[in-house]
CSV table of C-alpha atoms in Angstrom, one decimal:
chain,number,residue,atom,x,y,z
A,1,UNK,CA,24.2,19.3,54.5
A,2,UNK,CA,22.7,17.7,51.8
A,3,UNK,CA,19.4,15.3,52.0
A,4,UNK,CA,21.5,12.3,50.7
A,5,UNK,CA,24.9,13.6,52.3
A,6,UNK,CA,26.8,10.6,54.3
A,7,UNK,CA,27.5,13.3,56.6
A,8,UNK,CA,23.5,14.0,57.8
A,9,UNK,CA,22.5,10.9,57.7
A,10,UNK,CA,25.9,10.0,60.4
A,11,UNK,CA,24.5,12.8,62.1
A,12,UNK,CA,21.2,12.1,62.2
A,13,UNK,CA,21.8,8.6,64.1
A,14,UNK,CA,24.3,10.0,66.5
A,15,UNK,CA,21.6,12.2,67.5
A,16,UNK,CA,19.0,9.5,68.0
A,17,UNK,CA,21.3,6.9,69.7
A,18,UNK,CA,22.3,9.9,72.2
A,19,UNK,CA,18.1,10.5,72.5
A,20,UNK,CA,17.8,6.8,73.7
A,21,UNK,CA,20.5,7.1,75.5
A,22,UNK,CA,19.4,10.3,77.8
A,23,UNK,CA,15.8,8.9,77.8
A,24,UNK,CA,17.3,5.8,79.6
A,25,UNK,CA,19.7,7.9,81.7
A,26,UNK,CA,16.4,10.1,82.3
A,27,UNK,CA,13.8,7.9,82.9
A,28,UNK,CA,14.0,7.2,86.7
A,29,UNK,CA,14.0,11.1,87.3
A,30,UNK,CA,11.0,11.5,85.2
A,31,UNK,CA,9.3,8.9,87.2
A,32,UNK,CA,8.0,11.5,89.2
A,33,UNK,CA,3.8,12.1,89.8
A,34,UNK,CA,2.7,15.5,88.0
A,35,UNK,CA,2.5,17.5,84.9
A,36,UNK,CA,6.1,17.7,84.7
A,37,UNK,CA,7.4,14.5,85.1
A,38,UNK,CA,4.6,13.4,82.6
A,39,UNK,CA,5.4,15.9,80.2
A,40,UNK,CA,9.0,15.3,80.4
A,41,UNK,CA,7.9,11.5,79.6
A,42,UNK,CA,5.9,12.0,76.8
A,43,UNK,CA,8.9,14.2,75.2
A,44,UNK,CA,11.4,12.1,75.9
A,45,UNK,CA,9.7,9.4,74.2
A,46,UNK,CA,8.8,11.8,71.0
A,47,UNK,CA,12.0,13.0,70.4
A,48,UNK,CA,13.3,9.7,70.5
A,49,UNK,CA,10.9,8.3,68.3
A,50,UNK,CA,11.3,11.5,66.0
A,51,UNK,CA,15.2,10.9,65.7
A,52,UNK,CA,15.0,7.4,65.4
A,53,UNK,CA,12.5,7.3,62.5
A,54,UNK,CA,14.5,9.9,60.7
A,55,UNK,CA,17.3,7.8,60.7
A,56,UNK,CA,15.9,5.0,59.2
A,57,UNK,CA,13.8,7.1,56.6
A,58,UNK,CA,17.1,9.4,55.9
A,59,UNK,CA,18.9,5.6,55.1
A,60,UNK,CA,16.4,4.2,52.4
A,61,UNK,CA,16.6,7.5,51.3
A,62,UNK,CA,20.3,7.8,50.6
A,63,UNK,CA,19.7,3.6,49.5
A,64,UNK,CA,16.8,3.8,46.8
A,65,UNK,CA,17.9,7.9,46.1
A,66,UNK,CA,13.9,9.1,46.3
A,67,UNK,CA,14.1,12.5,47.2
A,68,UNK,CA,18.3,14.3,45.9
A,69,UNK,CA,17.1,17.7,47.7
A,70,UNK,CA,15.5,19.1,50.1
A,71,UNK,CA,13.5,21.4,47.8
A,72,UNK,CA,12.4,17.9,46.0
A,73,UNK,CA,11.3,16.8,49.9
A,74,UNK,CA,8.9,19.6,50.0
A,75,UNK,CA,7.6,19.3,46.4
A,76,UNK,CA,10.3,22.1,44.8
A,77,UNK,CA,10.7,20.0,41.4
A,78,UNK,CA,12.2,21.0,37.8
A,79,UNK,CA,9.7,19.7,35.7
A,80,UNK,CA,11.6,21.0,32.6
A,81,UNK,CA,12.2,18.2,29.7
A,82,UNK,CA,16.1,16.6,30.1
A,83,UNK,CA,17.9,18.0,27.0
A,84,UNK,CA,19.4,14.4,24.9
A,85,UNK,CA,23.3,15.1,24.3
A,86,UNK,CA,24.9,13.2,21.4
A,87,UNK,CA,27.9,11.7,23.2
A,88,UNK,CA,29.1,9.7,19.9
A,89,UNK,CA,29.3,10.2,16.0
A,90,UNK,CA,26.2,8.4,14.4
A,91,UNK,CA,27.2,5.2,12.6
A,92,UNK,CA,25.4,2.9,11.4
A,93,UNK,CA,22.2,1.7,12.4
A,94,UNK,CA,16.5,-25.4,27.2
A,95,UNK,CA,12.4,-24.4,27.4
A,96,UNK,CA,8.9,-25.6,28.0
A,97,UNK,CA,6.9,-24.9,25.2
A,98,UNK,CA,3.4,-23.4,25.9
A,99,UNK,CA,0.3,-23.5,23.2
A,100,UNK,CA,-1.1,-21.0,21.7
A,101,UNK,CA,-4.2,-22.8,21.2
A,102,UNK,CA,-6.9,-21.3,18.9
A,103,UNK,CA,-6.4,-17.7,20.9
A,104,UNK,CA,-3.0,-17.2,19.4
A,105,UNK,CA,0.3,-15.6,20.7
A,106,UNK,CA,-1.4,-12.4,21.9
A,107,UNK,CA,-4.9,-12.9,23.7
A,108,UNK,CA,-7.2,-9.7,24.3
A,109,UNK,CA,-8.3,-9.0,27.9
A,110,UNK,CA,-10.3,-6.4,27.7
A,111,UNK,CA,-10.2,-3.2,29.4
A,112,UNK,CA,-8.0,-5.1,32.3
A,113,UNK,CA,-5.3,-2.4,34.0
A,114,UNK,CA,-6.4,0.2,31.8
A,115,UNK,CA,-9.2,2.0,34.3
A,116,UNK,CA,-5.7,3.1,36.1
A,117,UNK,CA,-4.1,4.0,33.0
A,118,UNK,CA,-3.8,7.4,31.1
A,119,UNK,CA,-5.7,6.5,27.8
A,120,UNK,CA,-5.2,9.0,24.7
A,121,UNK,CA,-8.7,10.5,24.6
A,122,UNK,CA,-10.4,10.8,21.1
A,123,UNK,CA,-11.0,8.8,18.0
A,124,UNK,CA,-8.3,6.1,17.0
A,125,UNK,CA,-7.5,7.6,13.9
A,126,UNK,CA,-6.8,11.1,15.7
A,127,UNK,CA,-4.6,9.7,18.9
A,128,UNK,CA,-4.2,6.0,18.6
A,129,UNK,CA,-5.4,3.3,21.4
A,130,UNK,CA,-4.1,1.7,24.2
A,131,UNK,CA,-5.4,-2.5,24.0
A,132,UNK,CA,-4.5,-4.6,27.2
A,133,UNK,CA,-3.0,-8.2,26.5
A,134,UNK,CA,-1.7,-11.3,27.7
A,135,UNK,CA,1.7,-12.4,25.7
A,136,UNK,CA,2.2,-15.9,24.9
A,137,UNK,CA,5.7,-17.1,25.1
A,138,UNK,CA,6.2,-20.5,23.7
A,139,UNK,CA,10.0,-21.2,24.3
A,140,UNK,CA,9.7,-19.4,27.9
A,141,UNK,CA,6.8,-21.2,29.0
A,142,UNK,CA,4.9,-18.2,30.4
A,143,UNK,CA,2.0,-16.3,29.7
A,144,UNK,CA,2.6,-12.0,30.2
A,145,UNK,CA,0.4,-9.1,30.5
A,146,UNK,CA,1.0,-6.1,28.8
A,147,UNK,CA,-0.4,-3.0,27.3
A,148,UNK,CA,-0.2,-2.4,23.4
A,149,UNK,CA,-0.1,1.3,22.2
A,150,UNK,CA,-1.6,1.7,18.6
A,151,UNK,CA,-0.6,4.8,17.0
A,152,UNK,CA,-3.8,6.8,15.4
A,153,UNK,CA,-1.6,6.0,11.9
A,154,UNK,CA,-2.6,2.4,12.2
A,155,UNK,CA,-5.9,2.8,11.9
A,156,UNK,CA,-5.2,5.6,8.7
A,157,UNK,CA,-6.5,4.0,5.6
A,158,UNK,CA,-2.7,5.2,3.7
A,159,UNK,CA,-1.0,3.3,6.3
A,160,UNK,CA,-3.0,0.4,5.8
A,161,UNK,CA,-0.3,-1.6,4.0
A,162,UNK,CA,2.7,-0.5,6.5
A,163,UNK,CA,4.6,-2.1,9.4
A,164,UNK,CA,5.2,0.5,12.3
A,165,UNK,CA,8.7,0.6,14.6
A,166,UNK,CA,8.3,-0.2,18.1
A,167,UNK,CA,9.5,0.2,21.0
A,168,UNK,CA,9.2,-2.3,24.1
A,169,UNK,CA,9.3,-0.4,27.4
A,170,UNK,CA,10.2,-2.1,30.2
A,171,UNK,CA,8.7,-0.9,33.8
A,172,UNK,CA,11.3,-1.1,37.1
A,173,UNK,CA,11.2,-4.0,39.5
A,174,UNK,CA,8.7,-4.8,41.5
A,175,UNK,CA,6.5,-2.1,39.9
A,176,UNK,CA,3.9,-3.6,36.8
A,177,UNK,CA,2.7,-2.0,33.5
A,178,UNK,CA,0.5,0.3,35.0
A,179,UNK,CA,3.2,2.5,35.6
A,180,UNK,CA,4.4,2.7,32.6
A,181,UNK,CA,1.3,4.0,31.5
A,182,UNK,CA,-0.5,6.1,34.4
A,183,UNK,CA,3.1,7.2,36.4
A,184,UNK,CA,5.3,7.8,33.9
A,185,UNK,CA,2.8,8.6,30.6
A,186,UNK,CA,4.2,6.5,28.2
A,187,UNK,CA,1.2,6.9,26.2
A,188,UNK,CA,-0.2,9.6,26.4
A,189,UNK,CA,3.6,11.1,25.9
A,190,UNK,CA,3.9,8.7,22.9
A,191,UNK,CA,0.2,10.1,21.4
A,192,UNK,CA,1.2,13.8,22.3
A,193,UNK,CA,4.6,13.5,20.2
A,194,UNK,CA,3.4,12.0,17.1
A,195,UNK,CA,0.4,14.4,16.9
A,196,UNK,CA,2.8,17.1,17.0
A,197,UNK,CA,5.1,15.0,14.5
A,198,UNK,CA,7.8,15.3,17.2
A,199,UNK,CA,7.8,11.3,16.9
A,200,UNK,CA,7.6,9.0,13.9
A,201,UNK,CA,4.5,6.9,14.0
A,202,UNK,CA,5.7,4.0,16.7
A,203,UNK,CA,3.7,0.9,18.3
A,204,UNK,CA,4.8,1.0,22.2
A,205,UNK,CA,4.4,-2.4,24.3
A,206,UNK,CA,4.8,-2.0,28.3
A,207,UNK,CA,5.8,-4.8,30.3
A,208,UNK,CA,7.0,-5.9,33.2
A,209,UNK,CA,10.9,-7.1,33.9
A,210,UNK,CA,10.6,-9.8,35.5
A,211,UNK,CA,8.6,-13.6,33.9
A,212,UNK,CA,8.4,-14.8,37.5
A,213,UNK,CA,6.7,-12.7,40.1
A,214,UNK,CA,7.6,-11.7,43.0
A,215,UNK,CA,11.4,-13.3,41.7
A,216,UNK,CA,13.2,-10.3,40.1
A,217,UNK,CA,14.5,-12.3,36.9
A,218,UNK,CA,16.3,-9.2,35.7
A,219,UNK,CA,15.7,-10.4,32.0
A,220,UNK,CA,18.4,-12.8,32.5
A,221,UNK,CA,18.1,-16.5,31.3
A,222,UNK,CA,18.5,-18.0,34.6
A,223,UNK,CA,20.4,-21.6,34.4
A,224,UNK,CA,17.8,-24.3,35.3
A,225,UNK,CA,14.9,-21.2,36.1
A,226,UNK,CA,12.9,-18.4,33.6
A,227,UNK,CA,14.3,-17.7,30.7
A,228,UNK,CA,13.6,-14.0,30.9
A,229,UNK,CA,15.9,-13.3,27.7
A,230,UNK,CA,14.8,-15.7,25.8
A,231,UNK,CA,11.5,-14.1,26.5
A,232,UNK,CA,12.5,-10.9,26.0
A,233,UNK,CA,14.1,-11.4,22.5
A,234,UNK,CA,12.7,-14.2,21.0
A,235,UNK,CA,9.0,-14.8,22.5
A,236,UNK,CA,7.5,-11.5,22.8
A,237,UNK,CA,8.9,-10.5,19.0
A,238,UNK,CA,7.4,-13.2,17.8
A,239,UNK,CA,4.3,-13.0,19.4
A,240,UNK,CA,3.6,-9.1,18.7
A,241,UNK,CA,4.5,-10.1,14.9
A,242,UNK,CA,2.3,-12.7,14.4
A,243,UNK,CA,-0.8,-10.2,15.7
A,244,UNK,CA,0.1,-6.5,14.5
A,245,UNK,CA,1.5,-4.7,12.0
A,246,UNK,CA,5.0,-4.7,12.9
A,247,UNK,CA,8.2,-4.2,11.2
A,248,UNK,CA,10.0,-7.1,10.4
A,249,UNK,CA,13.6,-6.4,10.7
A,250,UNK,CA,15.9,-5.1,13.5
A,251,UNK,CA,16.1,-1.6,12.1
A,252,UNK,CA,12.3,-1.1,13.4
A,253,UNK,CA,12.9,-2.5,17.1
A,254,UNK,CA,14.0,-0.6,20.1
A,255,UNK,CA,14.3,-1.3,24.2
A,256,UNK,CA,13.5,1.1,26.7
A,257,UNK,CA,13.0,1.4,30.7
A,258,UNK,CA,13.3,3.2,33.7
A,259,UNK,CA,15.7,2.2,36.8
A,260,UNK,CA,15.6,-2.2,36.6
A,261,UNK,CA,13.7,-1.6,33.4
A,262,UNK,CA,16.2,0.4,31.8
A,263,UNK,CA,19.0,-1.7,33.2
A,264,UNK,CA,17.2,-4.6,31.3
A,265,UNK,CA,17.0,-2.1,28.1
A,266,UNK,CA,20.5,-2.0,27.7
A,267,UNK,CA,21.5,-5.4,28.9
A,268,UNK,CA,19.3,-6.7,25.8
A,269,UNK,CA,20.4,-4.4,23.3
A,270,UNK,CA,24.1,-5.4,24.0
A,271,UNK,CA,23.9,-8.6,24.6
A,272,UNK,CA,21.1,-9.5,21.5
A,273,UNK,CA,22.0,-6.5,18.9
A,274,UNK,CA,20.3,-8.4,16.2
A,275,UNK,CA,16.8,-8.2,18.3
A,276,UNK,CA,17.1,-4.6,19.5
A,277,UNK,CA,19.6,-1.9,18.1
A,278,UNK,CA,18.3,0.9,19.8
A,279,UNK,CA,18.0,1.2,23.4
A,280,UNK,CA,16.6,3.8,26.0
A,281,UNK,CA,17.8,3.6,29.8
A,282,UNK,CA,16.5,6.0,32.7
A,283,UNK,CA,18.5,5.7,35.8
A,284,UNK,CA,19.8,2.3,34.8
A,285,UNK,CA,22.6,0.3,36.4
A,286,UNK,CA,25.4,-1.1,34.3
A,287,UNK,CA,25.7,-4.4,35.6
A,288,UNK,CA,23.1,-7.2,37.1
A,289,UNK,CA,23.7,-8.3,40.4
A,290,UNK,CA,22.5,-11.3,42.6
A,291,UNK,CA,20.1,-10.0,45.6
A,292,UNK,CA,17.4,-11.1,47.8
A,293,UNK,CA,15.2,-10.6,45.1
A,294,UNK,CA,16.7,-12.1,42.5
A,295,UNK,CA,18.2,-15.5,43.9
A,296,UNK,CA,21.2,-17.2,42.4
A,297,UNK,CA,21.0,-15.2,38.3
A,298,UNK,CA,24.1,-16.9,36.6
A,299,UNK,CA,24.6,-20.3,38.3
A,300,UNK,CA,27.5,-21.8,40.0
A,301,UNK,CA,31.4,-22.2,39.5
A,302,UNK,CA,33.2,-20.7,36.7
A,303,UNK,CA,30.4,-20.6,34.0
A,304,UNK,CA,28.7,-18.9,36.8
A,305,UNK,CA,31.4,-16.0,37.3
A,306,UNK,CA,31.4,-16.3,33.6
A,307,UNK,CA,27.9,-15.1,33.4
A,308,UNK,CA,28.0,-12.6,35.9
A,309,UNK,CA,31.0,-11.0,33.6
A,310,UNK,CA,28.9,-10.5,31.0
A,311,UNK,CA,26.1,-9.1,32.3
A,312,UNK,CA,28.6,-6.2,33.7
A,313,UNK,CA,28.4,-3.6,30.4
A,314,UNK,CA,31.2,-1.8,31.3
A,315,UNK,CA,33.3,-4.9,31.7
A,316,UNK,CA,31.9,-6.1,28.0
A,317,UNK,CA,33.0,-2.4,26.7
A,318,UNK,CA,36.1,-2.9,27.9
A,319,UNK,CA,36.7,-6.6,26.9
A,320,UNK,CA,34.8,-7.5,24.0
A,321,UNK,CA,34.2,-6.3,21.0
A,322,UNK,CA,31.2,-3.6,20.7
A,323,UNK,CA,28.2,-4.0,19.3
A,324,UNK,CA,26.7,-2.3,16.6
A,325,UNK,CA,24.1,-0.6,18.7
A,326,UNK,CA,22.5,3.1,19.8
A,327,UNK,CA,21.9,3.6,23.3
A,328,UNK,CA,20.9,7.0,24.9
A,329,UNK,CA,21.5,6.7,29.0
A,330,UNK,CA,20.4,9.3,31.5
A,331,UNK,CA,21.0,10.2,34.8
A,332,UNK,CA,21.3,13.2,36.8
A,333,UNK,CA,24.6,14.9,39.0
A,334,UNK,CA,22.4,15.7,42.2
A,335,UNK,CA,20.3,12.9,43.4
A,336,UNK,CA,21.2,9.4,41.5
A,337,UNK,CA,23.4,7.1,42.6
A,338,UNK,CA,24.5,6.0,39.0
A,339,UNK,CA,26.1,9.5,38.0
A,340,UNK,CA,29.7,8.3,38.2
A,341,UNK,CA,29.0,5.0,36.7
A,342,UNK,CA,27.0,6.6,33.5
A,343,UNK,CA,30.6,8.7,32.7
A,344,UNK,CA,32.2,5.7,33.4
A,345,UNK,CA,30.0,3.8,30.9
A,346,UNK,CA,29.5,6.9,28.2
A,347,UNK,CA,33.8,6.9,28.3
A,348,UNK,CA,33.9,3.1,27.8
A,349,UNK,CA,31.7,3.5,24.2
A,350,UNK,CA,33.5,2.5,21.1
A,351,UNK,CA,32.8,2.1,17.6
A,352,UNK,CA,30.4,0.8,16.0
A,353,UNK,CA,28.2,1.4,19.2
A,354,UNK,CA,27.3,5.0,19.4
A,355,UNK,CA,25.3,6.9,22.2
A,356,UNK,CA,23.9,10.0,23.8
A,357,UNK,CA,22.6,11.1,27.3
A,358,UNK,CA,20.5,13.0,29.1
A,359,UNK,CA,21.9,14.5,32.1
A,360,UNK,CA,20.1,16.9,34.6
A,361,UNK,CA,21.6,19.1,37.3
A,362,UNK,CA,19.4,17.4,39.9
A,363,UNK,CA,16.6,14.7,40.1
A,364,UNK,CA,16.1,11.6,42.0
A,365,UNK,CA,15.0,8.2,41.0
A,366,UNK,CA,11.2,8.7,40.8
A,367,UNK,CA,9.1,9.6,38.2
A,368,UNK,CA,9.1,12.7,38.8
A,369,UNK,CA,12.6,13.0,37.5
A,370,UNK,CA,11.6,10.3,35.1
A,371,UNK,CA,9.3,12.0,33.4
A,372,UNK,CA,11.5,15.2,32.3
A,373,UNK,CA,13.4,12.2,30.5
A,374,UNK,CA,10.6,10.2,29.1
A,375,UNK,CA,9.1,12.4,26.1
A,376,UNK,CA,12.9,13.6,24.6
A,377,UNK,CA,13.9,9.6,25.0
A,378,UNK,CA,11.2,8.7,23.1
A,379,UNK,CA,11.7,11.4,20.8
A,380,UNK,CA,15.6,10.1,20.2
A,381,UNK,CA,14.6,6.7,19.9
A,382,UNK,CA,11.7,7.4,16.9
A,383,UNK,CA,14.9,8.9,15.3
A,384,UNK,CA,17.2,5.9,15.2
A,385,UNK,CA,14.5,3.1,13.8
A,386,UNK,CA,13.1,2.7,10.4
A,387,UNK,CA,9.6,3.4,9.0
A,388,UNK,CA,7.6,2.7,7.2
A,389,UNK,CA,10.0,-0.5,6.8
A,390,UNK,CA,7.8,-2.7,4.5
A,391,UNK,CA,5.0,-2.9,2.5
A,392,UNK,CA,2.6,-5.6,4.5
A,393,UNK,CA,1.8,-7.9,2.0
């Protein structure tokens, strides 16, 4: 039996509600005085405790999809790259306003996060830098931490007068920026790529998905709550433009994330095309749902369940028309839960949007898996955007 099979975990807490069972059946003939009795006791009590904590590890197993095999349970990994499949013909490419005060839209903090995070080592010039920031959001009303990868081109005096592409990677819920850049190497990935020239240079920002910790705003603009769209699309462009070199139009954006951050990658490039046409997604859902962590997303009564439709991509595919996007999605057939839905979603793409995937025989949602998928994503994604775009005046 598989380690996420229905069938083992069933079994599994069969077994342990017969062990509590027997143990109380048991009990008054182990009651005994001696070595015996007391070892028959102490066992009874083990194996109970054994198959009851199995059952309950086995279920958020099978829940969050941590571990597909049992050679991934006892460290057996592929750590091969994921191979990015075309899956579509190429195309074509109310708030509370918050100063900026004399520190601007983006405010240096130092080396804050980054003694946790896997810097490029070297000179800028050679492999770029990684700067840690606080966001300013004006229309959101927040203020967001992040880490800003610099490509060593941006420091090269003949790309002085150039705008880079970036990309905005988006870490899952609840986890912080400090993944993006120590667990899953977005950095030092991102340095590694363009040094070989596998990767155009690209100016990387991690953040977080959610504007109001510990809620899970699933960059949704919550009726009445955080705007986490708004933040998403309008605040934190706005702000990265007005301190770095950045390209100006859309061609130069893209959206990427892993698991609620990758969900959040393509749930902004399909709702807000104009903001970000190209979009990454590891081990993303298709459709944002109201939880225990989020709260009430989409309000009440029929504008509501109207809002809830539309956050459902697949529904949108099917419904509306598609936007002129690229979005690479990836997933794996042994281990992740969102296998089926990812064919569903790839066979619901139409024109203009086009799309590819990465698919692996097995992997679960960690980083482990994530991380075969991170360096050919980011390798895609260089691909679809434009540089240099402009000539920074």
């Amino acid at each position: 039996m598989g380690l996420t099979s229905r069938s083992l975990l069933y079994t599994v807490i069969f077994v342990a509600v017969v062990c509590v069972g027997l143990t109380l059946w048991l009990w008054p003939r182990l009651s005994g005085r001696g070595v015996l009795p007391l070892l028959g006791r102490l066992g009874a009590i083990v194996v109970t405790q054994l198959t009851i904590m199995s059952s309950v590890l086995l279920a958020v197993n099978s829940a969050n999809s941590f571990y597909g095999s049992w050679g991934e349970l006892i460290g057996k990994y592929d750590r091969s790259p994921g191979e990015v499949t075309q899956v579509t013909e190429n195309g074509g490419a109310s708030t509370t306003p918050v100063d900026a005060g004399k520190g601007g839209l983006v405010r240096n903090t130092g080396t804050e996060g980054l003694d946790k995070s896997d810097i490029p080592q070297g000179p800028k010039d050679k492999v770029g830098t990684l700067e840690s920031v606080r966001l300013v959001a004006r229309r959101a009303g927040v203020m967001e931490p992040a880490f800003v990868y610099l490509p060593p081109q941006y420091y090269q005096e003949q790309y002085k007068r150039q705008r880079f592409p970036v990309v905005i990677a988006i870490s899952g819920y609840p986890g912080g920026i400090t993944n993006l850049s120590h667990f899953l190497k977005v950095p030092k990935t991102a340095s590694d790529l363009i040094v070989e020239r596998k990767m155009q240079p690209t100016v990387i920002v991690m953040v977080r998905p959610t504007i109001a910790p510990p809620r899970d705003t699933e960059c949704v603009d919550v009726p009445g709550g955080p705007q986490s769209e708004t933040y998403f699309t309008k605040d934190l462009p706005e702000a990265l433009k007005s301190a770095y070199r950045v390209g100006h139009e859309a061609s130069a954006w893209g959206v990427m994330g892993y698991s609620s951050g990758g969900t959040c990658a393509l749930e902004l490039a399909m709702r807000q095309p104009g903001t970000f046409p190209v979009a990454g997604a590891l081990s993303a859902d298709y459709k944002i749902k109201n939880d225990l962590t989020t709260g009430n997303l989409f309000g009440d009564g029929e504008e509501g369940e109207k809002n809830k439709r539309e956050h459902d991509l697949i529904w949108r595919l099917q419904n509306l028309p598609a936007p002129r996007v690229s979005v690479l999605v990836t997933s794996s057939k042994e281990g992740e839960k969102n296998f089926k839905e990812t064919e569903k979603f790839l066979k619901a793409v139409k024109e203009p949007m086009t799309a590819a995937k990465i698919i692996l025989p097995s992997g679960s949602h960690n980083f482990t898996t994530w991380r075969r998928e991170i360096a050919p994503t980011l390798e895609w994604m260089g691909k679809q955007m434009t540089f240099p775009q402009d000539v920074n005046n």
